[in-house]
XYZ file of C-alpha atoms in Angstrom:
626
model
C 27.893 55.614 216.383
C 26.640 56.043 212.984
C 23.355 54.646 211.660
C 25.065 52.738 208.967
C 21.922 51.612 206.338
C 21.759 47.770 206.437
C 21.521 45.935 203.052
C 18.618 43.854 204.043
C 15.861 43.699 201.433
C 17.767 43.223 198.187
C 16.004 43.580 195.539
C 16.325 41.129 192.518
C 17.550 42.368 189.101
C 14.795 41.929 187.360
C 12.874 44.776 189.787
C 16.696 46.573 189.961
C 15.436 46.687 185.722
C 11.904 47.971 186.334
C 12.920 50.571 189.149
C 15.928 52.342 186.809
C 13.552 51.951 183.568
C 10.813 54.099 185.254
C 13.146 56.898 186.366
C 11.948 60.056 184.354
C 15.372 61.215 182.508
C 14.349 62.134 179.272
C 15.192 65.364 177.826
C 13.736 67.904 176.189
C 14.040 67.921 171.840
C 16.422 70.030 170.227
C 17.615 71.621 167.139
C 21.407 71.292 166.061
C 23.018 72.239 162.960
C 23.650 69.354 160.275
C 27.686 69.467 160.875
C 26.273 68.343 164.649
C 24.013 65.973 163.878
C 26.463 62.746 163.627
C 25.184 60.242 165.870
C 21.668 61.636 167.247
C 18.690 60.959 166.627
C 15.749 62.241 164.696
C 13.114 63.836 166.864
C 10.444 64.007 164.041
C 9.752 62.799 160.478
C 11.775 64.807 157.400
C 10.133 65.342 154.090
C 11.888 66.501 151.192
C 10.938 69.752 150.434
C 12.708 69.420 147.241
C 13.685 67.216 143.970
C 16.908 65.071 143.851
C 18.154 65.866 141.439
C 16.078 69.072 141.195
C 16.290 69.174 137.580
C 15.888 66.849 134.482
C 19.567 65.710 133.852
C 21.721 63.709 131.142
C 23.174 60.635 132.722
C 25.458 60.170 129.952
C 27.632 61.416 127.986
C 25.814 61.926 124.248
C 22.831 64.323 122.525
C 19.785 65.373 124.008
C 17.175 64.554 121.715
C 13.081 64.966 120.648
C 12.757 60.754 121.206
C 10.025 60.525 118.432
C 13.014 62.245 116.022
C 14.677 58.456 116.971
C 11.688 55.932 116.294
C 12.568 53.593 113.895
C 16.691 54.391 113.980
C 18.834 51.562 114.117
C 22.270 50.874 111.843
C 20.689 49.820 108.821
C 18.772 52.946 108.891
C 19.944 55.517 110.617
C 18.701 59.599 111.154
C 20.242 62.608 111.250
C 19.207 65.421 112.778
C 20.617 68.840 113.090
C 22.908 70.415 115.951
C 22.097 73.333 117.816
C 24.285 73.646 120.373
C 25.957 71.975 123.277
C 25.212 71.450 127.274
C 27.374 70.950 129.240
C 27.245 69.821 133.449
C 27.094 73.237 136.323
C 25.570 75.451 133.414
C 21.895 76.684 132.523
C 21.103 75.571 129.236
C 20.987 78.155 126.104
C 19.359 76.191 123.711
C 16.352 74.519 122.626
C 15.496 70.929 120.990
C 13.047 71.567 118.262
C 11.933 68.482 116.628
C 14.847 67.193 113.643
C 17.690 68.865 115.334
C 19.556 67.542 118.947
C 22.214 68.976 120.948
C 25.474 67.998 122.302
C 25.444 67.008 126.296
C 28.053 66.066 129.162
C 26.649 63.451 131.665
C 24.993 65.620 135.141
C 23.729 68.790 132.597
C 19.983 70.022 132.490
C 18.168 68.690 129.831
C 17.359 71.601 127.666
C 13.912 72.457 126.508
C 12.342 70.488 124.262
C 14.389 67.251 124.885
C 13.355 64.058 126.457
C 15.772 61.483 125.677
C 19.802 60.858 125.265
C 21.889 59.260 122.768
C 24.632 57.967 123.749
C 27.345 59.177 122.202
C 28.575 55.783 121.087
C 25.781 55.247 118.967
C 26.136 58.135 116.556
C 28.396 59.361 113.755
C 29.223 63.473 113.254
C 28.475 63.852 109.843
C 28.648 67.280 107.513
C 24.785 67.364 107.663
C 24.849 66.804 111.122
C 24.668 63.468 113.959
C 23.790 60.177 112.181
C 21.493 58.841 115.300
C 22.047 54.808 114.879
C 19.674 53.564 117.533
C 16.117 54.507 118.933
C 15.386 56.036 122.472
C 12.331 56.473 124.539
C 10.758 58.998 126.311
C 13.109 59.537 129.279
C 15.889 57.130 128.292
C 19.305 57.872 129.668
C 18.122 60.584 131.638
C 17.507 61.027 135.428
C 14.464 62.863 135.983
C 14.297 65.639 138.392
C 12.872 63.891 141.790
C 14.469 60.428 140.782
C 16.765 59.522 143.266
C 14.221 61.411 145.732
C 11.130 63.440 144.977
C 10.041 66.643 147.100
C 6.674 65.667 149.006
C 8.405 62.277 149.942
C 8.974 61.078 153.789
C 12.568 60.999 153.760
C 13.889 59.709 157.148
C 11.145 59.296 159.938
C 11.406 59.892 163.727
C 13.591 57.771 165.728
C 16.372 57.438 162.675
C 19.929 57.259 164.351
C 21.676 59.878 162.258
C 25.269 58.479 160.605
C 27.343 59.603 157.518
C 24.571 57.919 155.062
C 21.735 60.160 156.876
C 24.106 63.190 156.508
C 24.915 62.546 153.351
C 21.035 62.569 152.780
C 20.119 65.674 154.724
C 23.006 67.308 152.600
C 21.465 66.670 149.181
C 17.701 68.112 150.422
C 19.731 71.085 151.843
C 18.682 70.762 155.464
C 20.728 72.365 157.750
C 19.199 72.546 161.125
C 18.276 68.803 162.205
C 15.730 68.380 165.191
C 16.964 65.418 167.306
C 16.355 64.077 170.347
C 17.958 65.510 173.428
C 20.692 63.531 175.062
C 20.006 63.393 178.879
C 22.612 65.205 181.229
C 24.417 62.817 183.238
C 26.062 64.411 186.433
C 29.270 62.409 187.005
C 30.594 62.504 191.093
C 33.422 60.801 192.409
C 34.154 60.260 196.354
C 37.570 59.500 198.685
C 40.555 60.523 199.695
C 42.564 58.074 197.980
C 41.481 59.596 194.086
C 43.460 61.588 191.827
C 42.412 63.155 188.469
C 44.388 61.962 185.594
C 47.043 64.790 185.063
C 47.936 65.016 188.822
C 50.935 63.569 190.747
C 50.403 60.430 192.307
C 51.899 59.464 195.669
C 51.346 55.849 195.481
C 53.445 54.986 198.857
C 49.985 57.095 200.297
C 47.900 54.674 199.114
C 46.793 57.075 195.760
C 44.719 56.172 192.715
C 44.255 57.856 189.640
C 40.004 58.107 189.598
C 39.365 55.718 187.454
C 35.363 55.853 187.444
C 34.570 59.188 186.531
C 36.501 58.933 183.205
C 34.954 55.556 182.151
C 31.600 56.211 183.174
C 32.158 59.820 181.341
C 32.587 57.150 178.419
C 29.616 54.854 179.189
C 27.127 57.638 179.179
C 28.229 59.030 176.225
C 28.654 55.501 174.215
C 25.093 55.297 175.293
C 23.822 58.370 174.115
C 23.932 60.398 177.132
C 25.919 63.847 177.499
C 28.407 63.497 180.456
C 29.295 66.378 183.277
C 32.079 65.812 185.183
C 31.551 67.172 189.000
C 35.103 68.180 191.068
C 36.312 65.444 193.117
C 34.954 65.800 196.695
C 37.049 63.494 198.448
C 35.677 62.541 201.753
C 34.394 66.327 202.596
C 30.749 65.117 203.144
C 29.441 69.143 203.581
C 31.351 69.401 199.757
C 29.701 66.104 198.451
C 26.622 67.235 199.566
C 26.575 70.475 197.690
C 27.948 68.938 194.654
C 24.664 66.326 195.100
C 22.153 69.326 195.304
C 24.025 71.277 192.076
C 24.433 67.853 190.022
C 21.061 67.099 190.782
C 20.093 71.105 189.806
C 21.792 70.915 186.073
C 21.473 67.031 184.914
C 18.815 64.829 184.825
C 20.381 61.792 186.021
C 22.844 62.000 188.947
C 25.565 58.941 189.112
C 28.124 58.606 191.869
C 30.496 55.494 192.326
C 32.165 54.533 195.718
C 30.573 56.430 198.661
C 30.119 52.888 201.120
C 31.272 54.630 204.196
C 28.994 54.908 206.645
C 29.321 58.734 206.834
C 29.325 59.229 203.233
C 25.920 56.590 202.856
C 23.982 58.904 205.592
C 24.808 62.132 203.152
C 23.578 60.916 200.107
C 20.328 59.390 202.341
C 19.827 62.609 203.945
C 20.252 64.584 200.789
C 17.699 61.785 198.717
C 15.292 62.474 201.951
C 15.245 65.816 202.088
C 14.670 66.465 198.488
C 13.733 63.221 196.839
C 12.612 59.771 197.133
C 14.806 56.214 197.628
C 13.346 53.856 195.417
C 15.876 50.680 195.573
C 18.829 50.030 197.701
C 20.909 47.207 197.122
C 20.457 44.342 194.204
C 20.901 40.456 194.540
C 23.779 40.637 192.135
C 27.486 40.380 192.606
C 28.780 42.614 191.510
C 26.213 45.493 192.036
C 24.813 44.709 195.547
C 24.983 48.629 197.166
C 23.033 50.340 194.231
C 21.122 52.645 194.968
C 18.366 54.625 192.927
C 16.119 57.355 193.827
C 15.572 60.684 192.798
C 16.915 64.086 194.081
C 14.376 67.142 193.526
C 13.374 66.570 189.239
C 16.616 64.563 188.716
C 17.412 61.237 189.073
C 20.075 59.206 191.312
C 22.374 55.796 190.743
C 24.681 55.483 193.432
C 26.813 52.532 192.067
C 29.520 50.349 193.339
C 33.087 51.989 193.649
C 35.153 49.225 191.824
C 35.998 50.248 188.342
C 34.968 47.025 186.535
C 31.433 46.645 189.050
C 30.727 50.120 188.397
C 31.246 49.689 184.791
C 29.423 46.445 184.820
C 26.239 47.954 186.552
C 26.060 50.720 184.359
C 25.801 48.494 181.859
C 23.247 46.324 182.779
C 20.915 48.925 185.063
C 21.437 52.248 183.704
C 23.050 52.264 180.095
C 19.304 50.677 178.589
C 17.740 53.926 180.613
C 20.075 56.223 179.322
C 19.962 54.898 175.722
C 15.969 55.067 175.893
C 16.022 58.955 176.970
C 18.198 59.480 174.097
C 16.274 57.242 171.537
C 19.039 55.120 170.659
C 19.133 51.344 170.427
C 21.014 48.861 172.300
C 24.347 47.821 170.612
C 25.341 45.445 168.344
C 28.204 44.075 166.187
C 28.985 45.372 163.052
C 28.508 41.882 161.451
C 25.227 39.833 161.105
C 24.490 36.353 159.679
C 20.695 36.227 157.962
C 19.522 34.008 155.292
C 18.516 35.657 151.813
C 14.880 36.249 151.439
C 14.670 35.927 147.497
C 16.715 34.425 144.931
C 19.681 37.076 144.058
C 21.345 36.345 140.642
C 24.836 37.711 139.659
C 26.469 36.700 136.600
C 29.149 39.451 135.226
C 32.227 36.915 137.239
C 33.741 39.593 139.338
C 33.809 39.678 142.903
C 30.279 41.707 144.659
C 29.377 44.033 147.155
C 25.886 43.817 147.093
C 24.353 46.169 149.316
C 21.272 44.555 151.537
C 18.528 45.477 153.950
C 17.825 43.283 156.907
C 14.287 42.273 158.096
C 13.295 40.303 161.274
C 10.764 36.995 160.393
C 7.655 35.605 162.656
C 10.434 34.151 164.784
C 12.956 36.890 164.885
C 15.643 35.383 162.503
C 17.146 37.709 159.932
C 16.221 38.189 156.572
C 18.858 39.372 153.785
C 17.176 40.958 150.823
C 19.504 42.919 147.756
C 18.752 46.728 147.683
C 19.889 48.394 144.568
C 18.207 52.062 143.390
C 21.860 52.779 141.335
C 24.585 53.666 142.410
C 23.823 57.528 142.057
C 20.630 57.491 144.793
C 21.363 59.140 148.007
C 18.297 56.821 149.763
C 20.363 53.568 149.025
C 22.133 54.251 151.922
C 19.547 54.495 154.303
C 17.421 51.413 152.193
C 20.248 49.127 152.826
C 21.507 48.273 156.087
C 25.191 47.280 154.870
C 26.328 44.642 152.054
C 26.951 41.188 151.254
C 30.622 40.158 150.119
C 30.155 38.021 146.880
C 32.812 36.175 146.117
C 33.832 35.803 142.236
C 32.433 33.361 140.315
C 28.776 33.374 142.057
C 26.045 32.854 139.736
C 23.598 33.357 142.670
C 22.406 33.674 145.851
C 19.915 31.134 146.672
C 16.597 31.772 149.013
C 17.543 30.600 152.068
C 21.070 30.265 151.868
C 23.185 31.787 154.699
C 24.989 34.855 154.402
C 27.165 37.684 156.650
C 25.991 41.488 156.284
C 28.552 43.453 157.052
C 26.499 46.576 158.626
C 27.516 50.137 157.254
C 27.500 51.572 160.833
C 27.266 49.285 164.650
C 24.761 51.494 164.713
C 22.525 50.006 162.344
C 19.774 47.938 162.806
C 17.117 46.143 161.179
C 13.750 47.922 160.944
C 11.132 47.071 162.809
C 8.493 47.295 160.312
C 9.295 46.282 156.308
C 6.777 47.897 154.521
C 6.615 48.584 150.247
C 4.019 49.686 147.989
C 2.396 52.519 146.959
C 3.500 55.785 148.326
C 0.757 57.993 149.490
C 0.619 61.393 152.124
C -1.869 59.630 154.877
C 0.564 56.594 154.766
C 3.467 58.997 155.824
C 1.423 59.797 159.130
C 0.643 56.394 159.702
C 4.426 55.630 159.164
C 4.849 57.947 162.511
C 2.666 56.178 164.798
C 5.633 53.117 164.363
C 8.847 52.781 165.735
C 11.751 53.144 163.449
C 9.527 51.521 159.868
C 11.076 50.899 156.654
C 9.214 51.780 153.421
C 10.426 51.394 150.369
C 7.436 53.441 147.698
C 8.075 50.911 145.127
C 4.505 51.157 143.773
C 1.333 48.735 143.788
C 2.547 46.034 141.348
C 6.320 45.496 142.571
C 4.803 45.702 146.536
C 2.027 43.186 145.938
C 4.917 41.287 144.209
C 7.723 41.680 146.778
C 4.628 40.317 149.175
C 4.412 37.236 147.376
C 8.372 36.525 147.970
C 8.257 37.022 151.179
C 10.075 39.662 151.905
C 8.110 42.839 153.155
C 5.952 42.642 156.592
C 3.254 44.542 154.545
C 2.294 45.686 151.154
C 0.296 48.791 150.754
C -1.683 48.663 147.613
C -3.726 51.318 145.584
C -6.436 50.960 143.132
C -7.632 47.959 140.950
C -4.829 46.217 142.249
C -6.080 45.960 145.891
C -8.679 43.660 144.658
C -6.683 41.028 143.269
C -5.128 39.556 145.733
C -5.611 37.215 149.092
C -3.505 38.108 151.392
C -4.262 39.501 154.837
C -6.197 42.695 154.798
C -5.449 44.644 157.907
C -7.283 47.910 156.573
C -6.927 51.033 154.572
C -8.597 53.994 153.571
C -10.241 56.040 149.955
C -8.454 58.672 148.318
C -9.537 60.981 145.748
C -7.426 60.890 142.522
C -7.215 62.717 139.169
C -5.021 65.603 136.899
C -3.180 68.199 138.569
C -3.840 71.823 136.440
C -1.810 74.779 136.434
C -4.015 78.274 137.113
C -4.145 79.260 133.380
C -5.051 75.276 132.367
C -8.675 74.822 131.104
C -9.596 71.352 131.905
C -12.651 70.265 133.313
C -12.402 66.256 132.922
C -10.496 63.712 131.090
C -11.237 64.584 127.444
C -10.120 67.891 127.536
C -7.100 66.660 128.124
C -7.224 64.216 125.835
C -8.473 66.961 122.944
C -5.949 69.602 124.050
C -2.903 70.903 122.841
C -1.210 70.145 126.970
C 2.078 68.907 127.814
C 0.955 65.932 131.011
C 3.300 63.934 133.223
C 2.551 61.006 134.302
C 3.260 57.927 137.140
C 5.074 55.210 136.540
C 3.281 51.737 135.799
C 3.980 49.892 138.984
C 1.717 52.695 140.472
C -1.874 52.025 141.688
C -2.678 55.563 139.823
C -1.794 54.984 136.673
C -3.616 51.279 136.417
C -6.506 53.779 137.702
C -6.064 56.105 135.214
C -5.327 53.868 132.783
C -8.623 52.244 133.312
C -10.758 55.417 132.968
C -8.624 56.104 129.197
C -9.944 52.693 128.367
C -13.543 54.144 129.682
C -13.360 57.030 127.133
C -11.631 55.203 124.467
C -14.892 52.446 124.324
C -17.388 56.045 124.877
C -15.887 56.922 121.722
C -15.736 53.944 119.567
C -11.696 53.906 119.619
C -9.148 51.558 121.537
C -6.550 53.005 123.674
C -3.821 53.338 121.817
C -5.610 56.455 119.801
C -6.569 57.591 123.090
C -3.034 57.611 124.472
C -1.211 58.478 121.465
C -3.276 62.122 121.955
C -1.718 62.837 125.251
C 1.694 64.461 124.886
C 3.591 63.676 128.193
C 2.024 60.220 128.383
C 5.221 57.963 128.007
C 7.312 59.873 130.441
C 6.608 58.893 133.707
C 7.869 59.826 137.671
C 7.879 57.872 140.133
C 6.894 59.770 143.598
C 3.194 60.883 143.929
C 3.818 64.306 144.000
C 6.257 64.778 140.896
C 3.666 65.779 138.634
C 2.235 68.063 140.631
C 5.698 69.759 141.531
C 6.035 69.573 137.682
C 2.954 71.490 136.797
C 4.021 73.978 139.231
C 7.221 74.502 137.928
C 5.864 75.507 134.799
C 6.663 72.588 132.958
C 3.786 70.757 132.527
C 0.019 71.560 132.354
C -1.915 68.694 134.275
C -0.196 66.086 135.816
C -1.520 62.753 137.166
C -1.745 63.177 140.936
C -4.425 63.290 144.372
C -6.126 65.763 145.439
C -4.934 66.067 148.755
C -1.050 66.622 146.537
C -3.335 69.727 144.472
C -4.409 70.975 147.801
C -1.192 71.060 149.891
C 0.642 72.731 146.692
C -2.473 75.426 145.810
C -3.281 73.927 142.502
C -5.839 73.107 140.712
C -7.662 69.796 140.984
C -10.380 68.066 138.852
C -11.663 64.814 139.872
C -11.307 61.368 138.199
C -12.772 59.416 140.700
C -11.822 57.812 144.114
C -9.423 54.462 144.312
C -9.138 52.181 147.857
C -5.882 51.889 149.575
C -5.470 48.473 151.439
C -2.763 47.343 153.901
C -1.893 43.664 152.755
C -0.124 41.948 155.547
C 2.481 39.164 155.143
C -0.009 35.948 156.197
C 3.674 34.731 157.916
C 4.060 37.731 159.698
C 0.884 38.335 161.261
C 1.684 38.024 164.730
C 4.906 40.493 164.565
C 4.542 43.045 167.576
C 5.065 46.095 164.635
C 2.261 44.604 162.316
C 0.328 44.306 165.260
C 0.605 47.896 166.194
C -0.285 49.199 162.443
C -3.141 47.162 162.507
C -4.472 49.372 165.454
C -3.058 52.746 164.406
C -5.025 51.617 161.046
C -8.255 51.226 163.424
C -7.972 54.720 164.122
C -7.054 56.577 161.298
C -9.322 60.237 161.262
C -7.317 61.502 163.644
C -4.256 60.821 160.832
C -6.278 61.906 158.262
C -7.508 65.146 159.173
C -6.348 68.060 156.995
C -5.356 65.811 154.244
C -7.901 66.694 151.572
C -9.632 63.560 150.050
C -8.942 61.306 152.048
C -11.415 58.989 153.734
C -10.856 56.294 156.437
C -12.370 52.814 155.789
């Protein structure tokens, strides 16, 4: 008589939860090429290593112009200036814009030399002296700098990003073609008894035949959950084959499942095999259905033995294993592709026609969703990885209120809300510090508009630089110093501000929104009282002033690129890039935390990686932990 294992201690599904979750399946990282990549997940942070767009580029149709040539135009009083040639989109440009003359250029060419600004071609008039310019431009107007949509130096999608067409579409523009992703745990896949029948094989029903129906769905499972199924040969009730197929699943996978098996015979094979090699940590669960599980381990793999109807087999995946699975693979649980939120700010929309407005989602103190409108143009790649899907607006809206309702429609099932909503300024230690979080959100959307944003209520936390980090009240959760100044080329003799300022150099600068440009703004108002003159003078000396990036390492790429001398940067951006640095001074970087949101389990966790922030910091030059 057999020694048939009694179900006698069941265990109850919360410890079922606690016994599967500690079972050691995770797989080693990997590296697979971008075509691949769909639907894994990102093993370590991605920085672009290059501008997008990588060059200066027309975004309309028109002339590329010297803007000063345009100050004053308008249709009253128009200029001409002279052509010189044309541009047009896929070629290198041939020409060059010296001041009083322009030249013809298609929407996506390079800006030639000399040219800073576009005209569009609606406001101008070919006349037999030349193009009658009939409106004023600015320094950068209608043009989409090189680094725009995304600039090289940036953190473009951090560890633990689910990969889907939007991510692709990302990796694509910065050229990446080998993607390091998580590995997806091997799942060994055995079926047992007489009765089964692979799909594709005669049946003989009056013999009491089934087609197997379990190893094909959980085949399914495992993969929907971000496993990689292997399908074992049917072993039918040959216990000496079952157990060999148990010692070479167990050899190849790292998780071992096996549905049916309740005889008493085929029970004392898998215990004998899980004794001689492994351990039994669980057998049998108060649940119905589910009650014969099993779980143990078999040499370095793990075992589920589960039950051997279809739909309880299916079911106890589901609940036991599938969360396991999904964690070895770094994937989240499910979810529809539809979500109801209320709007965090006050959206207004008045052009009458109907809206997609694309959103990002953020979780509240309490865990309800927050809808907030994400909109970078319609030409930037990183929209589709800043918004989690859109909101459906019918015609005739004039608004979306705060706090009214609304449906996202997600972009992917796959997408979920972040678990951190950070914006601000964007800096290299804050990129690290990024990492220590699961699956953040930052949007680099500079000092002023972050400590704004903060005030709506709509980011967890707002990372400030500079003068700004002083003005405000809200909850300081720590930060560090960085050293700041201008970015020189090798052959670039500038020792401090006022050479700069007294040169003949081209300079690029940040946008206003940044904490380094209040800074350096500040230390131009310095030298402008030193010498007796107000800042306008001061400024007016600086070619390069007026056009602005946005990214903290765009001037700095600039300047080493050859088209610019200095550019307005840190030092630990002139020190990663081998350039030169000279020192303006040293500006505080605080970590402003949403007073709401203090108690969030992700704020809580930045709050302590920002406790211990040398570690983070080392090798980034200037940089000083507070």
């Amino acid at each position: 008589m057999s020694d048939r294992r009694e179900f006698r201690d069941l265990a109850s599904p919360e410890e079922a939860h606690e016994v599967v979750a500690g079972l050691d399946i995770e797989p080693e990282p990997e590296s697979v090429p971008l075509a691949d990549a769909r639907d894994r997940v990102l093993a370590e942070r991605i920085d672009a290593d290059i501008d997008v767009p990588g060059f200066d580029r027309a975004s309309m149709d028109g002339y590329a112009v010297h803007a000063r040539d345009t100050f004053g135009a308008d249709e009253a009083d128009p200029v001409t200036l002279s052509v010189v040639g044309e541009v047009h989109a896929g070629e290198e440009p041939d020409v060059t814009v010296e001041p009083g003359s322009l030249a013809e250029i298609s929407t996506g060419a390079v800006m030639p030399a000399g040219a800073d600004a576009v005209v569009m071609v609606e406001r101008t008039t070919e006349t037999d002296d030349g193009i009658e310019i009939r409106t004023s431009v600015a320094p950068g107007d209608n043009v989409m700098l090189a680094g725009a949509d995304i600039a090289a130096g940036a953190r473009a999608l951090g560890p633990g990003t689910r990969i889907t067409p939007r991510e692709i579409g990302l990796l694509s523009a910065l050229g990446v073609d080998e993607v390091p992703v998580r590995g997806r745990p091997q799942v060994g896949i055995l079926s047992t008894g007489d009765e089964l029948v692979r799909p594709g094989n005669p049946l003989d029903s009056a013999a009491g035949q089934i087609y197997d129906v379990n190893s094909y769905t959980l085949a399914g499972a495992v993969a929907e959950a971000g496993g990689d199924p292997v399908m074992y040969p049917h072993a039918g009730d040959d216990y000496e084959e079952m157990e060999r197929l148990l010692h070479e699943a167990a050899n190849e996978c790292d998780l071992v499942l096996s549905s049916g098996s309740t005889s008493a015979s085929a029970v004392d094979v898998i215990y004998r095999v899980i004794e001689e090699r492994g351990e039994l940590r669980l057998h049998g669960v108060a649940v119905k259905p589910g009650k014969p599980m099993l779980v143990g381990t078999i040499g370095d793999s793990a075992y589920v033995g589960l039950p051997g109807y279809p739909v309880s087999a299916l079911t106890i995946f589901q609940t036991f294993v599938a969360p396991a699975v999904r964690d070895a693979a770094g994937r989240d649980p499910p979810r529809t592709a539809t979500v109801s939120g209320t709007m965090a700010v006050q959206e207004r929309y008045g052009e009458g026609r109907r809206r997609l407005m694309p959103a990002g989602l953020v979780e509240d103190e309490t865990g309800s969703l927050l809808v907030y409108p994400v909109d970078k143009g319609s030409g930037a790649t990183t929209s589709l990885v800043d918004a989690d899907g859109f909101v459906d607006v019918p015609p005739g809206t004039d608004y979306l209120a705060e706090g009214e309702a609304v449906d996202v429609t997600l972009f992917s099932p796959a997408v979920r809300p972040p678990t951190l909503l950070g914006m601000g300024e964007d800096d290299p230690l804050l990129s690290r510090l990024l990492d220590t979080i699961g699956r953040p959100r930052y949007l680099p959307l500079g000092s002023t508009e972050g400590l704004r944003r903060l005030d709506n209520g709509v980011p967890d936390v707002a990372v400030v630089a500079g003068p700004a980090a002083d003005d405000h009240d809200a909850a300081d959760i720590g930060g560090w110093e960085r050293e700041w100044g201008l970015v020189v080329g090798p052959d670039t003799d500038v020792s401090d501000l006022g050479d700069l300022v007294d040169g003949d150099y081209r300079f690029v600068n940040r946008d206003t929104a940044s904490g380094l440009r209040r800074s350096f703004d500040d230390a131009l108002d310095a030298l402008g009282e030193d010498r007796g003159v107000g800042r306008a003078e001061v400024v007016d000396a600086i070619e390069g002033y007026e056009l602005t990036t946005k990214a903290h390492e765009s001037p700095a790429r600039k300047v080493m690129a050859g088209g610019a001398d200095a550019g307005l940067g840190l030092h630990a951006t002139a020190a990663k890039l081998d350039l030169g640095f000279v020192s303006l001074g040293t500006q505080q970087v605080r970590v402003l935390a949403n007073p709401d949101r203090r108690e969030k389990h992700s704020v809580g966790a930045l709050e302590e990686a920002l406790d211990d922030l040398d570690s983070l910091a080392d090798g980034i030059a200037g940089m000083e932990p507070q």
